[in-house]
Coordinates of C-alpha atoms (C1' of nucleotides) in Angstrom, one line a residue:
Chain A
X44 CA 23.1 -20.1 3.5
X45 CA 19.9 -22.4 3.3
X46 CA 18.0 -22.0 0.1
X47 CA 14.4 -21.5 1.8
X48 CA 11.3 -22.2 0.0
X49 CA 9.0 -19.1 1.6
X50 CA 6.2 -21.2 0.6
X51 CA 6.9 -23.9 2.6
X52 CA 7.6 -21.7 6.1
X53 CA 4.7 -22.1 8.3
X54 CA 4.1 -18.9 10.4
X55 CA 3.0 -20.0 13.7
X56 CA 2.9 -19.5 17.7
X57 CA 5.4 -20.6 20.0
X58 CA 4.4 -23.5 22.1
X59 CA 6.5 -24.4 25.6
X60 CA 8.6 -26.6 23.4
X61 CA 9.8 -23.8 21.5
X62 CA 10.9 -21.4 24.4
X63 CA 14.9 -22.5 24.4
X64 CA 15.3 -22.9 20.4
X65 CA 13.9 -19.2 20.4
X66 CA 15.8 -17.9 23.5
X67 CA 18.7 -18.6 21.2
X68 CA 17.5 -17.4 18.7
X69 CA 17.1 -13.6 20.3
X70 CA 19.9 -14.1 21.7
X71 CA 21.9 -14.7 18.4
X72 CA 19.6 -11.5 17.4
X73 CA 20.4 -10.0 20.4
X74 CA 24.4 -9.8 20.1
X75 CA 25.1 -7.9 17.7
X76 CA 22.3 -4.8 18.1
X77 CA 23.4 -4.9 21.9
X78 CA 27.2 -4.2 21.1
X79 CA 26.4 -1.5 18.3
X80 CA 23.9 0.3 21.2
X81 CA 26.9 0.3 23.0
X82 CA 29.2 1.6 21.0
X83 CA 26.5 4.1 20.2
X84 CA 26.0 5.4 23.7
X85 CA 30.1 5.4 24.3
X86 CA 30.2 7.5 21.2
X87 CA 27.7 10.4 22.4
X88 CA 30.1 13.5 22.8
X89 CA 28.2 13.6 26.2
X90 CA 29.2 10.5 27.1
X91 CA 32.8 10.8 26.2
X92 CA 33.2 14.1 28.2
X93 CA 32.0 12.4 31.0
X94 CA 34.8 9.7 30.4
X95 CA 37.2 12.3 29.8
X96 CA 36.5 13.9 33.1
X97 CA 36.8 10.5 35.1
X98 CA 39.9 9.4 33.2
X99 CA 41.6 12.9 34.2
X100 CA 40.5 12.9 38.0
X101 CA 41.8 8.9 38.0
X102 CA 45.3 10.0 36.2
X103 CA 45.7 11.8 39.7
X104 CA 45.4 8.6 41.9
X105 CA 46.6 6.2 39.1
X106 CA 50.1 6.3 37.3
X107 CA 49.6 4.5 34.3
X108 CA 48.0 6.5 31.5
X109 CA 46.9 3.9 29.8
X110 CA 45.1 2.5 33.1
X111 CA 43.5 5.8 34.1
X112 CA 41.9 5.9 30.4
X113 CA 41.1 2.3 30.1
X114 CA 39.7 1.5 33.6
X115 CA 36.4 3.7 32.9
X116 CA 35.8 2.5 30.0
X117 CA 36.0 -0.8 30.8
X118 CA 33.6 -0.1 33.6
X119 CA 31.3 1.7 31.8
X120 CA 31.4 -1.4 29.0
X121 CA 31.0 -4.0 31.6
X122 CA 27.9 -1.5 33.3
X123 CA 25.9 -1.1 30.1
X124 CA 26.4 -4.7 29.3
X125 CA 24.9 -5.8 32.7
X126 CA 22.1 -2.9 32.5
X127 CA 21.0 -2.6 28.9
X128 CA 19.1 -5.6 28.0
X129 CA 17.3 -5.0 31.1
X130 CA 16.7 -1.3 31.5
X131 CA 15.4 -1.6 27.3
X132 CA 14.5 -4.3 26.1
X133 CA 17.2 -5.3 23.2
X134 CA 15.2 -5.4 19.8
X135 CA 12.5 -3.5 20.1
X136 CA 10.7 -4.1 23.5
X137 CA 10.0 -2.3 26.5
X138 CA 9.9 -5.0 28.7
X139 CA 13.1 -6.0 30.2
X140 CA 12.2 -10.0 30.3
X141 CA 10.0 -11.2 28.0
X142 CA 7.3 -14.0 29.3
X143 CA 8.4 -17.0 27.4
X144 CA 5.5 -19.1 28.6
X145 CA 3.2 -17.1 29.2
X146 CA 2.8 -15.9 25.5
X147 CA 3.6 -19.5 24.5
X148 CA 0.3 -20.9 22.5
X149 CA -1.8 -23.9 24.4
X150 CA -4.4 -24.0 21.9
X151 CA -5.3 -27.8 20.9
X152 CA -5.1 -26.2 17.3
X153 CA -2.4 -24.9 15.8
X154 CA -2.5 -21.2 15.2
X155 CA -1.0 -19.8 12.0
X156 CA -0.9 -17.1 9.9
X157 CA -1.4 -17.2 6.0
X158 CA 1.5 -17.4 4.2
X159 CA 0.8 -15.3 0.7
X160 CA 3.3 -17.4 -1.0
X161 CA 1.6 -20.6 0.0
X162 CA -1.5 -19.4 -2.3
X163 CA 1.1 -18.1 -5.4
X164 CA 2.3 -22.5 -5.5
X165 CA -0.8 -23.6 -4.8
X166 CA 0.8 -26.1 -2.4
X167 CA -0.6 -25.4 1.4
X168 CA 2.1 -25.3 3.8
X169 CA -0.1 -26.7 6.1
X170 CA -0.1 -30.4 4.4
X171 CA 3.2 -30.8 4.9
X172 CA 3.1 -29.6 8.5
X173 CA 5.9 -32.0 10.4
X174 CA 4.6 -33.3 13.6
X175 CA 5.9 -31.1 16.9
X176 CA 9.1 -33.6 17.8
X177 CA 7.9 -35.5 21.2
X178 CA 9.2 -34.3 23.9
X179 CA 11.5 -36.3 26.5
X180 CA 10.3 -35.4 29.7
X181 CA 7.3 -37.8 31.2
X182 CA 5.5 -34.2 31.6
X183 CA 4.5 -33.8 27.7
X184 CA 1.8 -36.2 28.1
X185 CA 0.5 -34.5 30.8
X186 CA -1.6 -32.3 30.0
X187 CA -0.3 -28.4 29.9
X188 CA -0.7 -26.5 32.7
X189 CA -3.8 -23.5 33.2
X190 CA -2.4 -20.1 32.7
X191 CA -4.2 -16.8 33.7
X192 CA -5.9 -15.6 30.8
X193 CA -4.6 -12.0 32.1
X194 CA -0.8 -13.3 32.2
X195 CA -1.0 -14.5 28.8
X196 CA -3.0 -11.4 27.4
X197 CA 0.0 -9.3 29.4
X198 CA 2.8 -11.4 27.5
X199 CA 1.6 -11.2 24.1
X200 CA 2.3 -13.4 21.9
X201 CA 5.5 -14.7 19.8
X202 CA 5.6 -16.0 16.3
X203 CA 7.5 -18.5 14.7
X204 CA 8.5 -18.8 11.1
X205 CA 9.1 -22.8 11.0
X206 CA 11.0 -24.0 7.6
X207 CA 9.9 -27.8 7.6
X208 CA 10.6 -28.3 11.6
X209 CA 13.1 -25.8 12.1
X210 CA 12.7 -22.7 13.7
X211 CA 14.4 -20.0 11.3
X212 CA 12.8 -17.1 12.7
X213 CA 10.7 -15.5 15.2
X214 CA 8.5 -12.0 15.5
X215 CA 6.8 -10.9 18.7
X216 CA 3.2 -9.1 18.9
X217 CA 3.4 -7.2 22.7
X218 CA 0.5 -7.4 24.9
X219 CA -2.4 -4.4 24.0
X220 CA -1.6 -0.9 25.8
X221 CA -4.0 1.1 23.6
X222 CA -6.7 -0.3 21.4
X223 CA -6.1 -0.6 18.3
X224 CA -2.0 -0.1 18.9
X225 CA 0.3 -2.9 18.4
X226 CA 4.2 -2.9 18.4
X227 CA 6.0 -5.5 16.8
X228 CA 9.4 -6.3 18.2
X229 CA 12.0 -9.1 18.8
X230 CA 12.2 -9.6 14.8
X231 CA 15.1 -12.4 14.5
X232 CA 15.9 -14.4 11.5
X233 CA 18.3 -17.0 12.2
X234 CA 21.7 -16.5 10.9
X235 CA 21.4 -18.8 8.0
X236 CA 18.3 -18.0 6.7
X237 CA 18.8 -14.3 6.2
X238 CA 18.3 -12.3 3.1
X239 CA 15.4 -14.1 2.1
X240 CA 12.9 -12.6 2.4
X241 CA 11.4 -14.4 5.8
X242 CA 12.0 -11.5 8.1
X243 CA 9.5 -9.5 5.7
X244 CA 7.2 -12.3 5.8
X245 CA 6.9 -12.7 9.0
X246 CA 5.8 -9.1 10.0
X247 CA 3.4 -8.8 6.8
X248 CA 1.8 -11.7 7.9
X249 CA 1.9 -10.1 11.2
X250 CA 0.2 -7.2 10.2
X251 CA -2.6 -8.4 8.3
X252 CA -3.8 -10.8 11.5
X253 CA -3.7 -7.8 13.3
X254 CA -5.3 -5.9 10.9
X255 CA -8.0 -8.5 10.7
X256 CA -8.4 -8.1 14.6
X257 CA -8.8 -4.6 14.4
X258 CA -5.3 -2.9 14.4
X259 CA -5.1 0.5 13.4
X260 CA -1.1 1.5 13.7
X261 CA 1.9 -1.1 14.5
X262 CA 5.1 0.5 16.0
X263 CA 8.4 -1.1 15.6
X264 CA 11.0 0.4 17.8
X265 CA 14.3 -0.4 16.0
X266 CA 17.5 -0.4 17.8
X267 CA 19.0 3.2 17.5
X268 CA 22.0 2.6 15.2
X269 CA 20.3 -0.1 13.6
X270 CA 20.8 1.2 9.5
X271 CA 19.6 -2.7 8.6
X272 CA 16.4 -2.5 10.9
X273 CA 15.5 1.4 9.6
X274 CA 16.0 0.1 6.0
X275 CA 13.9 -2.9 7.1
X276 CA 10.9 -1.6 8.3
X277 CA 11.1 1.4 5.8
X278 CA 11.3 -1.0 3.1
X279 CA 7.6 -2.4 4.6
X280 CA 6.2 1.2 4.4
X281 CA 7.1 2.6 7.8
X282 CA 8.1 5.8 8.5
X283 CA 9.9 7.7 11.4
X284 CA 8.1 9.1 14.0
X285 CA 7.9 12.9 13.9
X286 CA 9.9 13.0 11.0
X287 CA 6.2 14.7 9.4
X288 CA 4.9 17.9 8.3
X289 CA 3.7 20.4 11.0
X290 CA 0.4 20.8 9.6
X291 CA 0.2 17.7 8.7
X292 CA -1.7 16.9 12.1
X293 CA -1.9 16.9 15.8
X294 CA -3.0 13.7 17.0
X295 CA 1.3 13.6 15.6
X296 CA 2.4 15.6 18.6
X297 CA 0.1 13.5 20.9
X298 CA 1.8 10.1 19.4
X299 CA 5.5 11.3 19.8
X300 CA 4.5 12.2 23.4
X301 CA 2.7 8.5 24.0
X302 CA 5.1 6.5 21.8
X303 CA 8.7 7.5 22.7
X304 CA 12.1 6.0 22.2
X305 CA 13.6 4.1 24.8
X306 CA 16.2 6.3 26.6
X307 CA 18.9 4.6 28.2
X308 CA 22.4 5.7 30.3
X309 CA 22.6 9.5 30.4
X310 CA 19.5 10.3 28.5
X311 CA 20.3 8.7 25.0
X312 CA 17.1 7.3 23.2
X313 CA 18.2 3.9 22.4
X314 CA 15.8 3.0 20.0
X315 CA 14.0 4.7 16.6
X316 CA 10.4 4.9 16.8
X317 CA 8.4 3.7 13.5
X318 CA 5.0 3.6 12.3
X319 CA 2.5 2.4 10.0
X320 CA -0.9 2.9 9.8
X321 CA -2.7 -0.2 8.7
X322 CA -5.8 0.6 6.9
X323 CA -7.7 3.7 7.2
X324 CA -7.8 7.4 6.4
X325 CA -8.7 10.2 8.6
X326 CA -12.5 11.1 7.1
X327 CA -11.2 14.9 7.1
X328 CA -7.9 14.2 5.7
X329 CA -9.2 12.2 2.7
X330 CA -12.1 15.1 2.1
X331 CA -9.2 17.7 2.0
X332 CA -6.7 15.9 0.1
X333 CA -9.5 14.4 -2.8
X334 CA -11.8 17.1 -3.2
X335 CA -11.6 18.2 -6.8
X336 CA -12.3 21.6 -6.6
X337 CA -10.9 23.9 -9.4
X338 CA -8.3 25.7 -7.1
X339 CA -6.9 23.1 -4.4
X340 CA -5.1 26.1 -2.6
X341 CA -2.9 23.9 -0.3
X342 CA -2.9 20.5 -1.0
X343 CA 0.6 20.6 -0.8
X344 CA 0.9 16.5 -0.7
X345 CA -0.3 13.5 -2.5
X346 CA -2.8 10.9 -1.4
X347 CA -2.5 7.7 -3.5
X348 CA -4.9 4.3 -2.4
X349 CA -4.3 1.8 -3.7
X350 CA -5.8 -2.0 -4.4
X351 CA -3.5 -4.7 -5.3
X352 CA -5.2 -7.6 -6.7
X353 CA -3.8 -11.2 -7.1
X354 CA -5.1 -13.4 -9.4
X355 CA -3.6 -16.9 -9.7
X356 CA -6.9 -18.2 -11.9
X357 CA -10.3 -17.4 -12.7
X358 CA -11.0 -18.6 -9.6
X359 CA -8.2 -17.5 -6.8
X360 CA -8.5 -13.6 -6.4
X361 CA -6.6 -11.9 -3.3
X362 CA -6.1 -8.7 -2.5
X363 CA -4.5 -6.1 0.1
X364 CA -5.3 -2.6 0.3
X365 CA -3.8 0.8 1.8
X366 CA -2.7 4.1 1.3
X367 CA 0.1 6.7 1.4
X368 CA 1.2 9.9 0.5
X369 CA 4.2 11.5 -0.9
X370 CA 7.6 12.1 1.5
X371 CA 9.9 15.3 0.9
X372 CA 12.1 14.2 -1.8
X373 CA 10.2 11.2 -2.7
X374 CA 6.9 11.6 -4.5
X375 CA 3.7 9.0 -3.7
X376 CA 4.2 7.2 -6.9
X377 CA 7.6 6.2 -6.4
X378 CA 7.0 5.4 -3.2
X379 CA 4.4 3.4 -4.0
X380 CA 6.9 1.1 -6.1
X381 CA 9.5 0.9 -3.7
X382 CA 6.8 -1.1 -1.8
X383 CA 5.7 -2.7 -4.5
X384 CA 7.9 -5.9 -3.7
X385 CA 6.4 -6.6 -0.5
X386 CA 3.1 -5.9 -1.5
X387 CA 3.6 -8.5 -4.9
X388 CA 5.0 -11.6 -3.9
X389 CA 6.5 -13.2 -6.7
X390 CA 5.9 -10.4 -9.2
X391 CA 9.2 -11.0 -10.4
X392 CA 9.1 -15.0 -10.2
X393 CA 10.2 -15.5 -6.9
X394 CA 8.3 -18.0 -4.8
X395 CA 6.0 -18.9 -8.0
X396 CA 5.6 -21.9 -10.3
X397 CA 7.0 -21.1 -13.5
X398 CA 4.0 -22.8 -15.2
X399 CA 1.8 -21.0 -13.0
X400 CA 1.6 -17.6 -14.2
X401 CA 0.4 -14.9 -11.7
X402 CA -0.6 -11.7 -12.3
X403 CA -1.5 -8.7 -10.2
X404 CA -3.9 -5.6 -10.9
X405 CA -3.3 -2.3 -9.1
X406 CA -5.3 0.2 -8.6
X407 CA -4.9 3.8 -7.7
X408 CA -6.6 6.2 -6.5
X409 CA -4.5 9.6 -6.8
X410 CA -5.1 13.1 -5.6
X411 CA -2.9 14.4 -8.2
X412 CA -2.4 12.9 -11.4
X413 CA 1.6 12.0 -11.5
X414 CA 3.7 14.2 -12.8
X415 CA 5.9 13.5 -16.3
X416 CA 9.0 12.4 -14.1
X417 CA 7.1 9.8 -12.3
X418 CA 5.0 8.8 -15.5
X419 CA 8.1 7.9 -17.4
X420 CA 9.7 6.1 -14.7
X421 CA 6.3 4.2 -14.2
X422 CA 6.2 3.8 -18.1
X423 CA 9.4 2.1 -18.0
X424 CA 9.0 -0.1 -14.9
X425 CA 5.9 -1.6 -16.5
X426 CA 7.3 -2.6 -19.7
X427 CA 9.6 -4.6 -17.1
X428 CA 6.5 -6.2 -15.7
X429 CA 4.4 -7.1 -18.2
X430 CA 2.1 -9.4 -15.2
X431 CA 1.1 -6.4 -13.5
X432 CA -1.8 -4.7 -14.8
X433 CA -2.2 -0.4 -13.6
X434 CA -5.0 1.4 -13.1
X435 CA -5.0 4.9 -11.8
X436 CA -8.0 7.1 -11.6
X437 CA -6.8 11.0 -10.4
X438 CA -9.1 13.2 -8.6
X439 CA -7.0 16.6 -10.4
X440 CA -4.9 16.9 -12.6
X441 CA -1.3 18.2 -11.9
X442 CA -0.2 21.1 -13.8
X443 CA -2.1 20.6 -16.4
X444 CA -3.2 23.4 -17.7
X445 CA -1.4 24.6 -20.4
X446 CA -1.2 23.0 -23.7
X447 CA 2.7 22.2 -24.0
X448 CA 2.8 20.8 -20.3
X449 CA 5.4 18.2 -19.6
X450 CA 3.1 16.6 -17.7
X451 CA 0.6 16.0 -20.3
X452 CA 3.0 14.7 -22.3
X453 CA 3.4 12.1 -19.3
X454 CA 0.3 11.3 -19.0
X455 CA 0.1 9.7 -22.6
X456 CA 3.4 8.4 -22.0
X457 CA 1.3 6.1 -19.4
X458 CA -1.2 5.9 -21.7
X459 CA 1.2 4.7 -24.2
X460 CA 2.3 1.9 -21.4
X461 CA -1.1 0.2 -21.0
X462 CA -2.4 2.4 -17.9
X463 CA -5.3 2.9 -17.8
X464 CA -6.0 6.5 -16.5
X465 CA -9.5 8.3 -15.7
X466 CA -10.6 11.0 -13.3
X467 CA -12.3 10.1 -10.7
X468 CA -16.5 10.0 -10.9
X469 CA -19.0 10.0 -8.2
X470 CA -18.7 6.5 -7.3
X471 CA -15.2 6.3 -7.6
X472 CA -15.1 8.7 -4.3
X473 CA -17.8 6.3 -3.1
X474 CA -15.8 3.1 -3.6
X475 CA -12.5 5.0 -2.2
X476 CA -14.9 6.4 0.9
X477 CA -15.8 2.4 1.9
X478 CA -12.9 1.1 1.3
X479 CA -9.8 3.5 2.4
X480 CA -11.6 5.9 4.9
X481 CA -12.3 5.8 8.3
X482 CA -15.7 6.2 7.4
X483 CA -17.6 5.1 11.0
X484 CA -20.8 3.4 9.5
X485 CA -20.9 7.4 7.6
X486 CA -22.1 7.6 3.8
X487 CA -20.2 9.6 1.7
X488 CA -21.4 13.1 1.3
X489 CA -20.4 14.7 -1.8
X490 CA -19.6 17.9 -2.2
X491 CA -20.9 21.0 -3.9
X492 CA -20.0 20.4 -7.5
X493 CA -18.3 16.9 -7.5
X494 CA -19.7 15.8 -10.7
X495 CA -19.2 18.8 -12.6
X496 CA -15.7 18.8 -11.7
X497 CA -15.2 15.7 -12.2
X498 CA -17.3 15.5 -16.3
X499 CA -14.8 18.9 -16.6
X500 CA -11.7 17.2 -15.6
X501 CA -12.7 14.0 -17.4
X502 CA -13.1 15.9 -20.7
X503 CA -9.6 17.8 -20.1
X504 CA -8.0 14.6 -19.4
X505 CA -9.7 13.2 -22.8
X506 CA -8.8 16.1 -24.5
X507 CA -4.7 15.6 -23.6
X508 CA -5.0 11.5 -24.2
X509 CA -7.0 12.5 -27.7
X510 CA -3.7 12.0 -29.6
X511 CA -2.7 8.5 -28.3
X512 CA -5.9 7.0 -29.2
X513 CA -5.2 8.5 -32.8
X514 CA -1.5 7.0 -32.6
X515 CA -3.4 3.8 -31.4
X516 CA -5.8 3.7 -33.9
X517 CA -2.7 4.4 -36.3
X518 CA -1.4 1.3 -34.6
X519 CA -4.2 -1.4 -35.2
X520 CA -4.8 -0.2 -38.9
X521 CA -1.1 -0.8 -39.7
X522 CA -1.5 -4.2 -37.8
X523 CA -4.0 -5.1 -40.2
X524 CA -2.3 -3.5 -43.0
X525 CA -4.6 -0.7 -44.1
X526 CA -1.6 1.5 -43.1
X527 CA 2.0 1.3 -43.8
Chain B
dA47 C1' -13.7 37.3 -12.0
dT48 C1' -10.2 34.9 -9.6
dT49 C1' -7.8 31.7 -7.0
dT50 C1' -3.5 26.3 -7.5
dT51 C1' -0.5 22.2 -8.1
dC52 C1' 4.1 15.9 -4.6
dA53 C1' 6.8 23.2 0.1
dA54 C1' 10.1 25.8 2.6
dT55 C1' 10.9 27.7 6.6

DNA sequence: ATTTTCAAT
């Protein structure tokens, strides 16, 4: 294992020098998924009938038993092995080959991708940038050869995560189908630079480039019995396709029909389809889910977006953005910190200077407030994290209503922790409208009512914080000893 | 005046 410094890796794309280094490197990616797929589509009860049924019809020509069972499967191994990489695509692809130089980079500048932990040292990665070793062959001073712009749009492009010269891991962007669609695939970290964090870099860096050009929703397609590749890309906030609500919506249905697995011998999808939507909320989803009417028949869900702010000094601010809602089993607040990791590089020290002391503020905006289970397991997390600063503004408040609610007790018990919590106002709907909506150049329209909900809800929410302020005041007067 | 709330089929 190779201790890597993530702030030293230099994401960028693969020139023609690269292409053998990161052939072997898919390939080394490559074996393992390829034998598990295997195994997997020899372990479909359809699959082993079929077997069964050959082995039984050979017993009558053959007179070894063993033979008769063995031969078909041994064909059958020796068959997928031949045909799988090429019918799908191992890790992730549709394309059987991929086109090595044709989504190699001839740019005379280098093309990279910012590196979030570069900022958190301060160091840039890019100083210490080692020079592209010179090639052998008399043709690297000549000068690279024209490609057709269309070849190389058709062959996407391939990144490289390079650890001070050495290619430790790669990700690959496929060519455009659908604007505003991208799929990730081919993500490989080599052997010994695993578990740190790199394969995550890569495809966050990934995804804000693409987000920058206009992405909207990046599919991975994981290698079917890939548990490691499912945790992975759930871990970075995707989700299975079709694994939603049905009234969630219907572009859904459309998607699963557009965006389907891989299906390989006999039929059997090969590969898990997952999704994340990069940036923006449907206009009529976010109207539904936020309105703060009185009586939300309906909403059965949470919408929390949320702004993560990184502040290194007074003077170096960055920030990431997004939203989500709650899963079955798992509401949006939770969620929300089981992505927290990704989204706050070195939150915990990783990657940072030790004198160097970064803190992050988050923001939420929630459709419901959070409930007293999530409050005290929020409570308790931030007490670990005393660097990261929580805001959450609610547009209603969840259960609420009667005086002895657990969940008001919650909500001072954030209170208690240092979050600050509000109801959402007028321009609080505004800011969320620019920044987390779909909004098309469209100004926010507010609804019948919005204030008067909101001053209502607002002096409710006072009304249940009323005795923490007290206990606070209680607090600062025994600090300065009027109290004991 | 009265509706409902991080679903369950």
């Amino acid at each position: 294992m190779v201790r890597l410094e993530l702030d030293q890796v230099v994401i960028r794309r693969m020139k023609e020098d690269d292409i053998e280094t990161v052939k072997a490197l898919i390939k080394e990616g490559g074996e393992g998924t390829e034998n598990r797929l295997i195994l997997h589509v020899l372990t479909r009860p359809l699959c082993l009938f079929i077997l069964a049924i050959v082995s039984s019809v050979l017993r009558c020509l053959v007179h070894s038993f063993i033979l008769a069972l063995a031969i078909p499967v041994f064909l059958l191994i020796i068959f997928l092995k031949i045909t799988m990489p090429r019918a799908t695509g191992v890790l992730g692809t549709s394309r059987p080959y991929w086109d090595y130089v044709g989504s190699s980079f001839r740019g005379a500048q280098d093309d990279t991708l910012e590196n979030p932990y570069a900022r958190i040292s301060g160091k840039t990665a890019a100083a210490k940038k080692r020079r592209v070793k010179p090639k052998t062959k008399e043709e690297a001073s000549a000068p690279p050869e024209k490609i057709d712009p269309d070849r190389e749009e058709a062959a996407g492009q391939v990144w490289l995560a390079d650890c001070d010269g050495e290619i430790a891991g790669c990700a690959c962007r496929e060519s455009e189908k659908r604007p505003g669609i991208r799929r990730i695939c081919r993500v490989v970290v080599g052997s010994w630079y695993r578990r740190e964090g790199l394969g995550r870099l890569l495809v966050q860096s990934l995804e804000r480039r693409e987000r920058e050009v206009g992405a909207r929703r990046i599919y991975a397609h994981v290698p079917f019995p890939s548990k490691l590749g499912e945790a992975f890309f759930r871990k970075l906030g995707y989700q299975p396709l079709g694994e939603r609500t049905r009234e969630e919506d219907e572009e859904e249905d459309e998607e699963v029909k557009v965006e389907t697995a891989e299906r390989g011998f006999l039929g059997f999808p090969l590969t898990k389809v997952y999704y994340k939507d990069l940036v923006l909320l449907a206009q009529k989803k976010f109207m539904y889910n936020y309105k703060n009417m009185r009586w939300a028949k309906g909403r059965n869900q949470t919408y929390l977006c949320f702004v993560v702010k990184r502040r290194l000094g007074p003077d170096s601010l960055s920030f990431d953005f997004g939203h989500l809602h709650n899963r079955t089993g798992c509401h949006a607040e939770l969620l929300f910190l089981s992505h927290l990791g990704a989204l706050c590089p070195g939150l915990w020290g990783c990657g940072g200077d030790e004198n160097r002391r970064l803190s992050y503020s988050v923001t939420w905006f929630c459709s419901w407030s959070p409930c007293a289970n999530c409050a005290a397991t929020l409570a308790r997390f931030l007490r670990l994290t005393p660097n990261l600063r929580l805001r959450i503004f609610v547009a209603r408040l969840y259960f609420c209503d009667v005086e002895d609610s657990p969940h008001r007790e919650g909500l001072r018990n954030l209170r208690r922790a240092g979050v600050l919590v509000n109801v959402m106002s007028y321009k609080d709907y505004f800011y969320c409208w620019q920044t987390f909506v779909a909004h098309r150049l469209s100004r926010f329209k507010a609804w019948e009512g919005l204030h008067t909900n909101s001053v209502r809800l607002s002096r409710t929410l006072n009304r249940i914080l009323q005795p923490c302020e007290t206990e606070d005041l209680r607090d600062a007067f025994r600090l300065i000893g009027l109290l004991t």
